[in-house]
Amino acid sequence: MKRNKILVFFWLLCSFLSSSFAEQEKERLEILNYGLEGDIKVFLVALKTEKNSEYNKEIEQLFSRTTNINILQAIIQYALETRWDDFKKIVFSNSEKLDKMSLSAKLSIISLIGELKWLEAEETLNLWSDGKDKTLALASLRTLGRLGSPSAGNKLMEKLKDPELDPNFRGDLFWALGELKYQPGFDELKSALDDIGTSALLKRIILEALGKMKHPEGGKAILPFLNDTNVLLRAEAVKSMASYPLEADLNQFYKEGLRDSEASVRIAAAEALISNKIPDFVDILEYRIRKDPDLKVRSAAMKALLNQDELEGKKFLIGIIQEGKVDIPTWKLALGMAMEWPETVSSLEVLVEKEIKNQTSGFVGEIANIYGFRKQVGLEKLYTLLLGSKNAGIKSVVLRGIQLNSMVNMRELVRKTTEDPVLANQAKKVLETLVVTPEIPLSENINSPEVK
């Protein structure tokens, strides 16, 4: 009798769920067919969150029939965020609809083309790049570069040599040739770079393009700009020379770059050392980390140090974290890079113990705020030390961390946190969540009267 009741219950439950799912599907289809644009936007966000592609056919149909600019834009954005590759079939099946779209919708489609590498869109991009709308034309030219199509390179060169070309387009054409790594375009880039009439802005774009192109002669073209008086050109040259590590003895160039008066040049030199291993840079990188006035330089130098000598880099950053002798922004940068290292927590324990003993609070609050909101094993000792602080705010954050990490073994310490009424109340609530569940012996489970 009891078993029959259970079967009836499950049958009713399944019927209810089936009915609920059917109702939900009907409601969703109604939104696509009759909903306001705001409803459709919310629905598309929900589908993206669910990673649900079951309604893509209906979304295609909506895209084909609607003339609402905001709905079109929302569908394009949905396709971009979900990387919906088959969406290209519906986009390019109706050229008349495509032409009538707003500029913002066309720009969204261009983003989609570049992100998903739709080679089928090359003809459309060529058409738009010849149009009167400069914004659309420039976006189309850049995306032609991102596609990596050989024929796109030829088309870009044709545009570059066109005597009626708008001079404002040259930079985007050079940039696109660099993206394509289009080797036949080198001579055109080199000629413009050497031309005294070429603006500094355009030369910077060319230097960037040469760095991406990696042409056999590219390094020689870039070298003279390593000492240019224009800081932007100098920085771009330092950055681009990373693509030509064998072109010259770059050791001295990068050391000069790391000592340049301009932060952008120092950043470029450090970033070049992130991708290239060159001997004898550990000391100067460590100096930059400790002494550079620019936080972005310090960040790039940390990454470069780890690339040049990972073992020494880890040791140095752990030392920074443990000693606490640098400014807080630099210390937080080091901690951010070392967060997943097994030795990091023990180095923090040393720092917390020292600060609490000396009754200083330079880093204790920072540590509490970071690790009080972090789910991680092995934080018991760190939390115990932090609870030794006299700061109620720090203790409150630590109690939250104990609760977040379900640290049942810290119940006794939580129970003793009663020196402040607010803390005592919080501790009481935390204790209510730290419940020890008694284990039922296997033999009792088997013989339980509930299991038949």
GROMACS .gro file of C-alpha atoms in nm:
model
  452
    1MET     CA    1   0.000   0.000   0.000
    2LYS     CA    2   0.279   0.236   0.097
    3ARG     CA    3   0.468   0.157  -0.224
    4ASN     CA    4   0.157   0.229  -0.434
    5LYS     CA    5   0.121   0.572  -0.272
    6ILE     CA    6   0.483   0.651  -0.354
    7LEU     CA    7   0.433   0.548  -0.718
    8VAL     CA    8   0.123   0.766  -0.745
    9PHE     CA    9   0.315   1.059  -0.594
   10PHE     CA   10   0.598   1.026  -0.846
   11TRP     CA   11   0.350   0.993  -1.133
   12LEU     CA   12   0.178   1.314  -1.026
   13LEU     CA   13   0.514   1.490  -0.983
   14CYS     CA   14   0.631   1.388  -1.333
   15SER     CA   15   0.297   1.498  -1.481
   16PHE     CA   16   0.327   1.833  -1.306
   17LEU     CA   17   0.686   1.886  -1.423
   18SER     CA   18   0.596   1.786  -1.778
   19SER     CA   19   0.307   2.031  -1.773
   20SER     CA   20   0.532   2.303  -1.626
   21PHE     CA   21   0.797   2.254  -1.896
   22ALA     CA   22   0.532   2.267  -2.169
   23GLU     CA   23   0.389   2.588  -2.024
   24GLN     CA   24   0.736   2.741  -1.999
   25GLU     CA   25   0.816   2.655  -2.362
   26LYS     CA   26   0.485   2.803  -2.476
   27GLU     CA   27   0.554   3.121  -2.281
   28ARG     CA   28   0.902   3.155  -2.428
   29LEU     CA   29   0.777   3.110  -2.784
   30GLU     CA   30   0.513   3.375  -2.717
   31ILE     CA   31   0.786   3.616  -2.606
   32LEU     CA   32   0.973   3.564  -2.934
   33ASN     CA   33   0.655   3.605  -3.138
   34TYR     CA   34   0.474   3.882  -2.954
   35GLY     CA   35   0.700   4.018  -2.678
   36LEU     CA   36   0.823   4.375  -2.637
   37GLU     CA   37   1.186   4.442  -2.722
   38GLY     CA   38   1.270   4.460  -2.350
   39ASP     CA   39   1.116   4.115  -2.293
   40ILE     CA   40   1.313   3.972  -2.585
   41LYS     CA   41   1.640   4.117  -2.452
   42VAL     CA   42   1.578   3.962  -2.110
   43PHE     CA   43   1.489   3.630  -2.275
   44LEU     CA   44   1.810   3.628  -2.482
   45VAL     CA   45   2.016   3.697  -2.169
   46ALA     CA   46   1.842   3.404  -1.997
   47LEU     CA   47   1.919   3.173  -2.291
   48LYS     CA   48   2.284   3.280  -2.284
   49THR     CA   49   2.305   3.213  -1.909
   50GLU     CA   50   2.143   2.871  -1.953
   51LYS     CA   51   2.368   2.796  -2.254
   52ASN     CA   52   2.045   2.700  -2.425
   53SER     CA   53   2.049   2.689  -2.807
   54GLU     CA   54   1.711   2.515  -2.848
   55TYR     CA   55   1.543   2.836  -2.964
   56ASN     CA   56   1.802   2.935  -3.225
   57LYS     CA   57   1.570   2.846  -3.514
   58GLU     CA   58   1.297   3.072  -3.376
   59ILE     CA   59   1.554   3.348  -3.316
   60GLU     CA   60   1.665   3.320  -3.680
   61GLN     CA   61   1.302   3.360  -3.790
   62LEU     CA   62   1.264   3.666  -3.569
   63PHE     CA   63   1.584   3.815  -3.712
   64SER     CA   64   1.452   3.762  -4.066
   65ARG     CA   65   1.115   3.927  -4.013
   66THR     CA   66   1.177   4.210  -3.766
   67THR     CA   67   1.266   4.565  -3.862
   68ASN     CA   68   1.310   4.677  -3.500
   69ILE     CA   69   1.668   4.806  -3.473
   70ASN     CA   70   1.698   4.727  -3.102
   71ILE     CA   71   1.579   4.367  -3.147
   72LEU     CA   72   1.820   4.316  -3.438
   73GLN     CA   73   2.102   4.456  -3.224
   74ALA     CA   74   2.009   4.229  -2.931
   75ILE     CA   75   2.007   3.918  -3.152
   76ILE     CA   76   2.344   4.008  -3.305
   77GLN     CA   77   2.486   4.063  -2.955
   78TYR     CA   78   2.342   3.728  -2.844
   79ALA     CA   79   2.509   3.557  -3.144
   80LEU     CA   80   2.839   3.724  -3.059
   81GLU     CA   81   2.834   3.633  -2.690
   82THR     CA   82   2.729   3.271  -2.756
   83ARG     CA   83   2.967   3.235  -3.053
   84TRP     CA   84   2.680   3.119  -3.273
   85ASP     CA   85   2.868   3.034  -3.592
   86ASP     CA   86   2.569   2.915  -3.798
   87PHE     CA   87   2.409   3.255  -3.755
   88LYS     CA   88   2.612   3.370  -4.057
   89LYS     CA   89   2.374   3.178  -4.287
   90ILE     CA   90   2.083   3.401  -4.193
   91VAL     CA   91   2.294   3.721  -4.180
   92PHE     CA   92   2.420   3.692  -4.537
   93SER     CA   93   2.109   3.534  -4.690
   94ASN     CA   94   1.936   3.871  -4.723
   95SER     CA   95   2.172   4.138  -4.858
   96GLU     CA   96   1.891   4.393  -4.890
   97LYS     CA   97   1.809   4.364  -4.517
   98LEU     CA   98   2.179   4.386  -4.436
   99ASP     CA   99   2.218   4.709  -4.634
  100LYS     CA  100   1.921   4.871  -4.459
  101MET     CA  101   2.052   4.802  -4.108
  102SER     CA  102   2.159   5.087  -3.883
  103LEU     CA  103   2.526   5.175  -3.844
  104SER     CA  104   2.534   5.032  -3.489
  105ALA     CA  105   2.386   4.701  -3.612
  106LYS     CA  106   2.640   4.682  -3.894
  107LEU     CA  107   2.926   4.752  -3.652
  108SER     CA  108   2.796   4.472  -3.427
  109ILE     CA  109   2.793   4.237  -3.726
  110ILE     CA  110   3.150   4.341  -3.806
  111SER     CA  111   3.249   4.249  -3.448
  112LEU     CA  112   3.077   3.914  -3.502
  113ILE     CA  113   3.264   3.860  -3.830
  114GLY     CA  114   3.602   3.936  -3.672
  115GLU     CA  115   3.541   3.733  -3.357
  116LEU     CA  116   3.414   3.420  -3.535
  117LYS     CA  117   3.642   3.460  -3.839
  118TRP     CA  118   3.363   3.450  -4.098
  119LEU     CA  119   3.557   3.435  -4.425
  120GLU     CA  120   3.222   3.436  -4.607
  121ALA     CA  121   3.189   3.801  -4.507
  122GLU     CA  122   3.489   3.920  -4.708
  123GLU     CA  123   3.275   4.043  -4.998
  124THR     CA  124   3.046   4.236  -4.762
  125LEU     CA  125   3.344   4.392  -4.583
  126ASN     CA  126   3.499   4.499  -4.913
  127LEU     CA  127   3.171   4.661  -5.010
  128TRP     CA  128   3.140   4.846  -4.680
  129SER     CA  129   3.506   4.953  -4.685
  130ASP     CA  130   3.438   5.136  -5.014
  131GLY     CA  131   3.136   5.315  -4.873
  132LYS     CA  132   3.098   5.679  -4.774
  133ASP     CA  133   3.057   5.614  -4.402
  134LYS     CA  134   3.407   5.648  -4.260
  135THR     CA  135   3.333   5.468  -3.933
  136LEU     CA  136   3.194   5.166  -4.117
  137ALA     CA  137   3.474   5.171  -4.374
  138LEU     CA  138   3.749   5.180  -4.109
  139ALA     CA  139   3.588   4.900  -3.906
  140SER     CA  140   3.556   4.692  -4.224
  141LEU     CA  141   3.921   4.746  -4.317
  142ARG     CA  142   4.042   4.642  -3.972
  143THR     CA  143   3.825   4.331  -3.975
  144LEU     CA  144   3.956   4.234  -4.318
  145GLY     CA  145   4.294   4.224  -4.146
  146ARG     CA  146   4.161   4.006  -3.865
  147LEU     CA  147   4.018   3.751  -4.111
  148GLY     CA  148   4.363   3.645  -4.229
  149SER     CA  149   4.247   3.584  -4.585
  150PRO     CA  150   4.523   3.607  -4.851
  151SER     CA  151   4.289   3.783  -5.091
  152ALA     CA  152   4.213   4.037  -4.818
  153GLY     CA  153   4.581   4.137  -4.825
  154ASN     CA  154   4.568   4.198  -5.199
  155LYS     CA  155   4.255   4.407  -5.157
  156LEU     CA  156   4.417   4.616  -4.883
  157MET     CA  157   4.720   4.681  -5.103
  158GLU     CA  158   4.494   4.793  -5.388
  159LYS     CA  159   4.326   5.041  -5.157
  160LEU     CA  160   4.661   5.164  -5.026
  161LYS     CA  161   4.788   5.237  -5.377
  162ASP     CA  162   4.467   5.406  -5.487
  163PRO     CA  163   4.555   5.773  -5.568
  164GLU     CA  164   4.210   5.881  -5.449
  165LEU     CA  165   4.245   5.710  -5.110
  166ASP     CA  166   4.137   5.920  -4.813
  167PRO     CA  167   4.466   5.982  -4.621
  168ASN     CA  168   4.282   5.913  -4.296
  169PHE     CA  169   4.241   5.549  -4.404
  170ARG     CA  170   4.613   5.479  -4.439
  171GLY     CA  171   4.667   5.400  -4.072
  172ASP     CA  172   4.389   5.142  -4.066
  173LEU     CA  173   4.522   4.984  -4.385
  174PHE     CA  174   4.872   4.958  -4.236
  175TRP     CA  175   4.728   4.814  -3.914
  176ALA     CA  176   4.526   4.556  -4.111
  177LEU     CA  177   4.834   4.450  -4.312
  178GLY     CA  178   5.013   4.390  -3.983
  179GLU     CA  179   4.723   4.184  -3.850
  180LEU     CA  180   4.735   3.974  -4.168
  181LYS     CA  181   5.115   3.940  -4.142
  182TYR     CA  182   5.097   4.019  -4.513
  183GLN     CA  183   5.462   3.996  -4.624
  184PRO     CA  184   5.417   4.164  -4.967
  185GLY     CA  185   5.306   4.477  -4.782
  186PHE     CA  186   5.647   4.530  -4.617
  187ASP     CA  187   5.791   4.763  -4.883
  188GLU     CA  188   5.489   4.992  -4.859
  189LEU     CA  189   5.521   5.004  -4.479
  190LYS     CA  190   5.897   5.065  -4.492
  191SER     CA  191   5.857   5.342  -4.748
  192ALA     CA  192   5.600   5.523  -4.534
  193LEU     CA  193   5.813   5.475  -4.221
  194ASP     CA  194   6.116   5.636  -4.387
  195ASP     CA  195   5.914   5.922  -4.536
  196ILE     CA  196   5.989   6.242  -4.346
  197GLY     CA  197   5.636   6.361  -4.415
  198THR     CA  198   5.472   6.067  -4.235
  199SER     CA  199   5.317   6.174  -3.905
  200ALA     CA  200   5.436   6.031  -3.573
  201LEU     CA  201   5.094   5.874  -3.518
  202LEU     CA  202   5.111   5.689  -3.849
  203LYS     CA  203   5.472   5.581  -3.786
  204ARG     CA  204   5.363   5.434  -3.455
  205ILE     CA  205   5.097   5.226  -3.633
  206ILE     CA  206   5.357   5.111  -3.888
  207LEU     CA  207   5.601   5.006  -3.614
  208GLU     CA  208   5.323   4.805  -3.448
  209ALA     CA  209   5.238   4.645  -3.784
  210LEU     CA  210   5.602   4.552  -3.848
  211GLY     CA  211   5.616   4.386  -3.507
  212LYS     CA  212   5.318   4.169  -3.599
  213MET     CA  213   5.435   4.106  -3.955
  214LYS     CA  214   5.773   3.954  -3.855
  215HIS     CA  215   5.917   4.024  -4.198
  216PRO     CA  216   6.287   3.923  -4.239
  217GLU     CA  217   6.381   4.289  -4.284
  218GLY     CA  218   6.143   4.422  -4.020
  219GLY     CA  219   6.395   4.435  -3.737
  220LYS     CA  220   6.634   4.655  -3.935
  221ALA     CA  221   6.350   4.895  -4.014
  222ILE     CA  222   6.258   4.924  -3.645
  223LEU     CA  223   6.609   4.955  -3.496
  224PRO     CA  224   6.663   5.330  -3.565
  225PHE     CA  225   6.350   5.414  -3.365
  226LEU     CA  226   6.479   5.258  -3.043
  227ASN     CA  227   6.649   5.590  -2.969
  228ASP     CA  228   6.389   5.821  -3.125
  229THR     CA  229   6.322   6.147  -2.946
  230ASN     CA  230   5.947   6.084  -2.969
  231VAL     CA  231   5.854   5.880  -2.662
  232LEU     CA  232   5.558   5.707  -2.831
  233LEU     CA  233   5.773   5.591  -3.122
  234ARG     CA  234   6.048   5.482  -2.884
  235ALA     CA  235   5.804   5.277  -2.677
  236GLU     CA  236   5.646   5.115  -2.983
  237ALA     CA  237   5.988   5.031  -3.126
  238VAL     CA  238   6.097   4.864  -2.801
  239LYS     CA  239   5.774   4.665  -2.799
  240SER     CA  240   5.792   4.563  -3.166
  241MET     CA  241   6.157   4.456  -3.149
  242ALA     CA  242   6.043   4.168  -2.927
  243SER     CA  243   5.940   4.001  -3.255
  244TYR     CA  244   6.301   4.015  -3.377
  245PRO     CA  245   6.514   3.880  -3.087
  246LEU     CA  246   6.800   3.773  -3.315
  247GLU     CA  247   6.820   4.097  -3.513
  248ALA     CA  248   7.072   4.263  -3.281
  249ASP     CA  249   7.212   4.249  -2.930
  250LEU     CA  250   6.893   4.356  -2.758
  251ASN     CA  251   7.037   4.320  -2.409
  252GLN     CA  252   7.156   4.679  -2.393
  253PHE     CA  253   6.849   4.816  -2.574
  254TYR     CA  254   6.613   4.663  -2.319
  255LYS     CA  255   6.825   4.772  -2.025
  256GLU     CA  256   6.817   5.125  -2.161
  257GLY     CA  257   6.443   5.087  -2.208
  258LEU     CA  258   6.396   4.980  -1.845
  259ARG     CA  259   6.581   5.296  -1.736
  260ASP     CA  260   6.401   5.533  -1.971
  261SER     CA  261   6.251   5.844  -1.814
  262GLU     CA  262   5.915   5.768  -1.976
  263ALA     CA  263   5.699   5.502  -1.809
  264SER     CA  264   5.552   5.387  -2.143
  265VAL     CA  265   5.901   5.293  -2.266
  266ARG     CA  266   5.982   5.108  -1.943
  267ILE     CA  267   5.653   4.919  -1.972
  268ALA     CA  268   5.730   4.827  -2.333
  269ALA     CA  269   6.076   4.699  -2.236
  270ALA     CA  270   5.936   4.491  -1.951
  271GLU     CA  271   5.659   4.351  -2.172
  272ALA     CA  272   5.919   4.252  -2.432
  273LEU     CA  273   6.096   4.053  -2.161
  274ILE     CA  274   5.770   3.873  -2.080
  275SER     CA  275   5.784   3.706  -2.422
  276ASN     CA  276   6.163   3.679  -2.463
  277LYS     CA  277   6.419   3.521  -2.234
  278ILE     CA  278   6.739   3.726  -2.237
  279PRO     CA  279   7.022   3.663  -1.986
  280ASP     CA  280   7.121   3.905  -1.711
  281PHE     CA  281   6.794   4.089  -1.644
  282VAL     CA  282   6.696   3.957  -1.301
  283ASP     CA  283   6.864   4.232  -1.097
  284ILE     CA  284   6.729   4.526  -1.294
  285LEU     CA  285   6.377   4.379  -1.298
  286GLU     CA  286   6.386   4.329  -0.921
  287TYR     CA  287   6.500   4.691  -0.884
  288ARG     CA  288   6.213   4.812  -1.104
  289ILE     CA  289   5.965   4.613  -0.892
  290ARG     CA  290   6.090   4.771  -0.570
  291LYS     CA  291   6.164   5.125  -0.685
  292ASP     CA  292   5.978   5.220  -1.001
  293PRO     CA  293   5.734   5.508  -0.943
  294ASP     CA  294   5.481   5.368  -1.191
  295LEU     CA  295   5.257   5.079  -1.081
  296LYS     CA  296   5.210   4.951  -1.438
  297VAL     CA  297   5.587   4.925  -1.479
  298ARG     CA  298   5.611   4.730  -1.153
  299SER     CA  299   5.337   4.493  -1.271
  300ALA     CA  300   5.504   4.430  -1.609
  301ALA     CA  301   5.840   4.384  -1.437
  302MET     CA  302   5.694   4.114  -1.207
  303LYS     CA  303   5.563   3.919  -1.505
  304ALA     CA  304   5.893   3.963  -1.689
  305LEU     CA  305   6.090   3.841  -1.386
  306LEU     CA  306   5.880   3.524  -1.367
  307ASN     CA  307   5.948   3.463  -1.736
  308GLN     CA  308   6.322   3.527  -1.712
  309ASP     CA  309   6.377   3.308  -1.404
  310GLU     CA  310   6.063   3.149  -1.260
  311LEU     CA  311   6.234   3.009  -0.950
  312GLU     CA  312   6.404   3.338  -0.862
  313GLY     CA  313   6.089   3.531  -0.952
  314LYS     CA  314   5.873   3.327  -0.715
  315LYS     CA  315   6.130   3.357  -0.438
  316PHE     CA  316   6.149   3.735  -0.484
  317LEU     CA  317   5.772   3.789  -0.487
  318ILE     CA  318   5.719   3.563  -0.185
  319GLY     CA  319   5.985   3.770  -0.009
  320ILE     CA  320   5.795   4.090  -0.089
  321ILE     CA  321   5.473   3.938   0.045
  322GLN     CA  322   5.632   3.806   0.363
  323GLU     CA  323   5.844   4.110   0.450
  324GLY     CA  324   5.581   4.375   0.383
  325LYS     CA  325   5.845   4.639   0.313
  326VAL     CA  326   5.693   4.780  -0.005
  327ASP     CA  327   5.391   5.004  -0.057
  328ILE     CA  328   5.051   4.835  -0.043
  329PRO     CA  329   4.973   4.858  -0.419
  330THR     CA  330   5.301   4.680  -0.504
  331TRP     CA  331   5.242   4.424  -0.230
  332LYS     CA  332   4.891   4.354  -0.362
  333LEU     CA  333   5.029   4.309  -0.714
  334ALA     CA  334   5.275   4.050  -0.586
  335LEU     CA  335   5.005   3.872  -0.387
  336GLY     CA  336   4.775   3.868  -0.690
  337MET     CA  337   5.038   3.684  -0.893
  338ALA     CA  338   5.125   3.447  -0.609
  339MET     CA  339   4.770   3.371  -0.491
  340GLU     CA  340   4.770   3.011  -0.616
  341TRP     CA  341   5.123   2.921  -0.505
  342PRO     CA  342   5.135   2.671  -0.215
  343GLU     CA  343   5.393   2.874  -0.020
  344THR     CA  344   5.194   3.199  -0.027
  345VAL     CA  345   4.969   3.137   0.275
  346SER     CA  346   5.263   3.046   0.499
  347SER     CA  347   5.440   3.370   0.398
  348LEU     CA  348   5.126   3.563   0.494
  349GLU     CA  349   5.117   3.386   0.829
  350VAL     CA  350   5.469   3.515   0.901
  351LEU     CA  351   5.368   3.871   0.813
  352VAL     CA  352   5.046   3.861   1.019
  353GLU     CA  353   5.225   3.716   1.321
  354LYS     CA  354   5.488   3.990   1.302
  355GLU     CA  355   5.235   4.272   1.265
  356ILE     CA  356   5.012   4.153   1.549
  357LYS     CA  357   5.313   4.108   1.775
  358ASN     CA  358   5.437   4.461   1.694
  359GLN     CA  359   5.081   4.598   1.707
  360THR     CA  360   5.107   4.738   1.355
  361SER     CA  361   4.835   4.702   1.096
  362GLY     CA  362   4.986   4.788   0.760
  363PHE     CA  363   4.890   4.465   0.587
  364VAL     CA  364   4.672   4.269   0.832
  365GLY     CA  365   4.356   4.446   0.719
  366GLU     CA  366   4.440   4.386   0.352
  367ILE     CA  367   4.498   4.016   0.417
  368ALA     CA  368   4.173   3.983   0.610
  369ASN     CA  369   3.975   4.158   0.336
  370ILE     CA  370   4.122   3.932   0.068
  371TYR     CA  371   4.111   3.596   0.246
  372GLY     CA  372   3.793   3.660   0.441
  373PHE     CA  373   3.607   3.644   0.109
  374ARG     CA  374   3.809   3.360  -0.043
  375LYS     CA  375   3.707   2.995  -0.053
  376GLN     CA  376   4.026   2.795   0.000
  377VAL     CA  377   4.155   2.505   0.206
  378GLY     CA  378   4.441   2.541   0.452
  379LEU     CA  379   4.351   2.882   0.596
  380GLU     CA  380   4.301   2.767   0.957
  381LYS     CA  381   4.632   2.900   1.091
  382LEU     CA  382   4.601   3.228   0.901
  383TYR     CA  383   4.249   3.282   1.037
  384THR     CA  384   4.363   3.194   1.390
  385LEU     CA  385   4.639   3.455   1.371
  386LEU     CA  386   4.404   3.718   1.227
  387LEU     CA  387   4.156   3.660   1.511
  388GLY     CA  388   4.439   3.769   1.742
  389SER     CA  389   4.399   4.123   1.608
  390LYS     CA  390   4.236   4.383   1.832
  391ASN     CA  391   4.047   4.522   1.534
  392ALA     CA  392   3.680   4.418   1.544
  393GLY     CA  393   3.641   4.477   1.170
  394ILE     CA  394   3.919   4.231   1.092
  395LYS     CA  395   3.768   3.971   1.325
  396SER     CA  396   3.428   4.016   1.162
  397VAL     CA  397   3.569   3.949   0.814
  398VAL     CA  398   3.756   3.642   0.942
  399LEU     CA  399   3.436   3.503   1.096
  400ARG     CA  400   3.276   3.541   0.755
  401GLY     CA  401   3.569   3.349   0.600
  402ILE     CA  402   3.530   3.069   0.854
  403GLN     CA  403   3.162   3.043   0.767
  404LEU     CA  404   3.233   3.058   0.392
  405ASN     CA  405   3.483   2.773   0.418
  406SER     CA  406   3.265   2.569   0.658
  407MET     CA  407   3.552   2.533   0.907
  408VAL     CA  408   3.384   2.309   1.166
  409ASN     CA  409   3.722   2.251   1.334
  410MET     CA  410   3.733   2.623   1.429
  411ARG     CA  411   3.408   2.618   1.625
  412GLU     CA  412   3.581   2.658   1.961
  413LEU     CA  413   3.774   2.965   1.849
  414VAL     CA  414   3.458   3.118   1.705
  415ARG     CA  415   3.276   3.051   2.033
  416LYS     CA  416   3.542   3.252   2.220
  417THR     CA  417   3.497   3.560   2.000
  418THR     CA  418   3.268   3.738   2.246
  419GLU     CA  419   3.456   4.054   2.351
  420ASP     CA  420   3.225   4.274   2.144
  421PRO     CA  421   2.841   4.241   2.141
  422VAL     CA  422   2.822   4.272   1.763
  423LEU     CA  423   3.099   4.016   1.716
  424ALA     CA  424   2.939   3.785   1.969
  425ASN     CA  425   2.613   3.796   1.777
  426GLN     CA  426   2.794   3.727   1.449
  427ALA     CA  427   2.989   3.441   1.609
  428LYS     CA  428   2.664   3.290   1.733
  429LYS     CA  429   2.518   3.295   1.382
  430VAL     CA  430   2.836   3.144   1.236
  431LEU     CA  431   2.826   2.863   1.493
  432GLU     CA  432   2.473   2.779   1.384
  433THR     CA  433   2.605   2.706   1.034
  434LEU     CA  434   2.906   2.504   1.152
  435VAL     CA  435   2.709   2.192   1.235
  436VAL     CA  436   2.891   1.864   1.287
  437THR     CA  437   2.691   1.593   1.113
  438PRO     CA  438   2.726   1.261   1.298
  439GLU     CA  439   2.815   0.969   1.076
  440ILE     CA  440   2.573   0.675   1.079
  441PRO     CA  441   2.755   0.342   1.091
  442LEU     CA  442   2.707   0.133   0.779
  443SER     CA  443   2.558  -0.157   0.978
  444GLU     CA  444   2.287   0.073   1.118
  445ASN     CA  445   2.208   0.197   0.770
  446ILE     CA  446   2.155  -0.154   0.640
  447ASN     CA  447   1.928  -0.255   0.927
  448SER     CA  448   1.730   0.069   0.931
  449PRO     CA  449   1.354   0.003   0.925
  450GLU     CA  450   1.318   0.284   0.668
  451VAL     CA  451   1.517   0.087   0.410
  452LYS     CA  452   1.307  -0.200   0.279
   0.00000   0.00000   0.00000
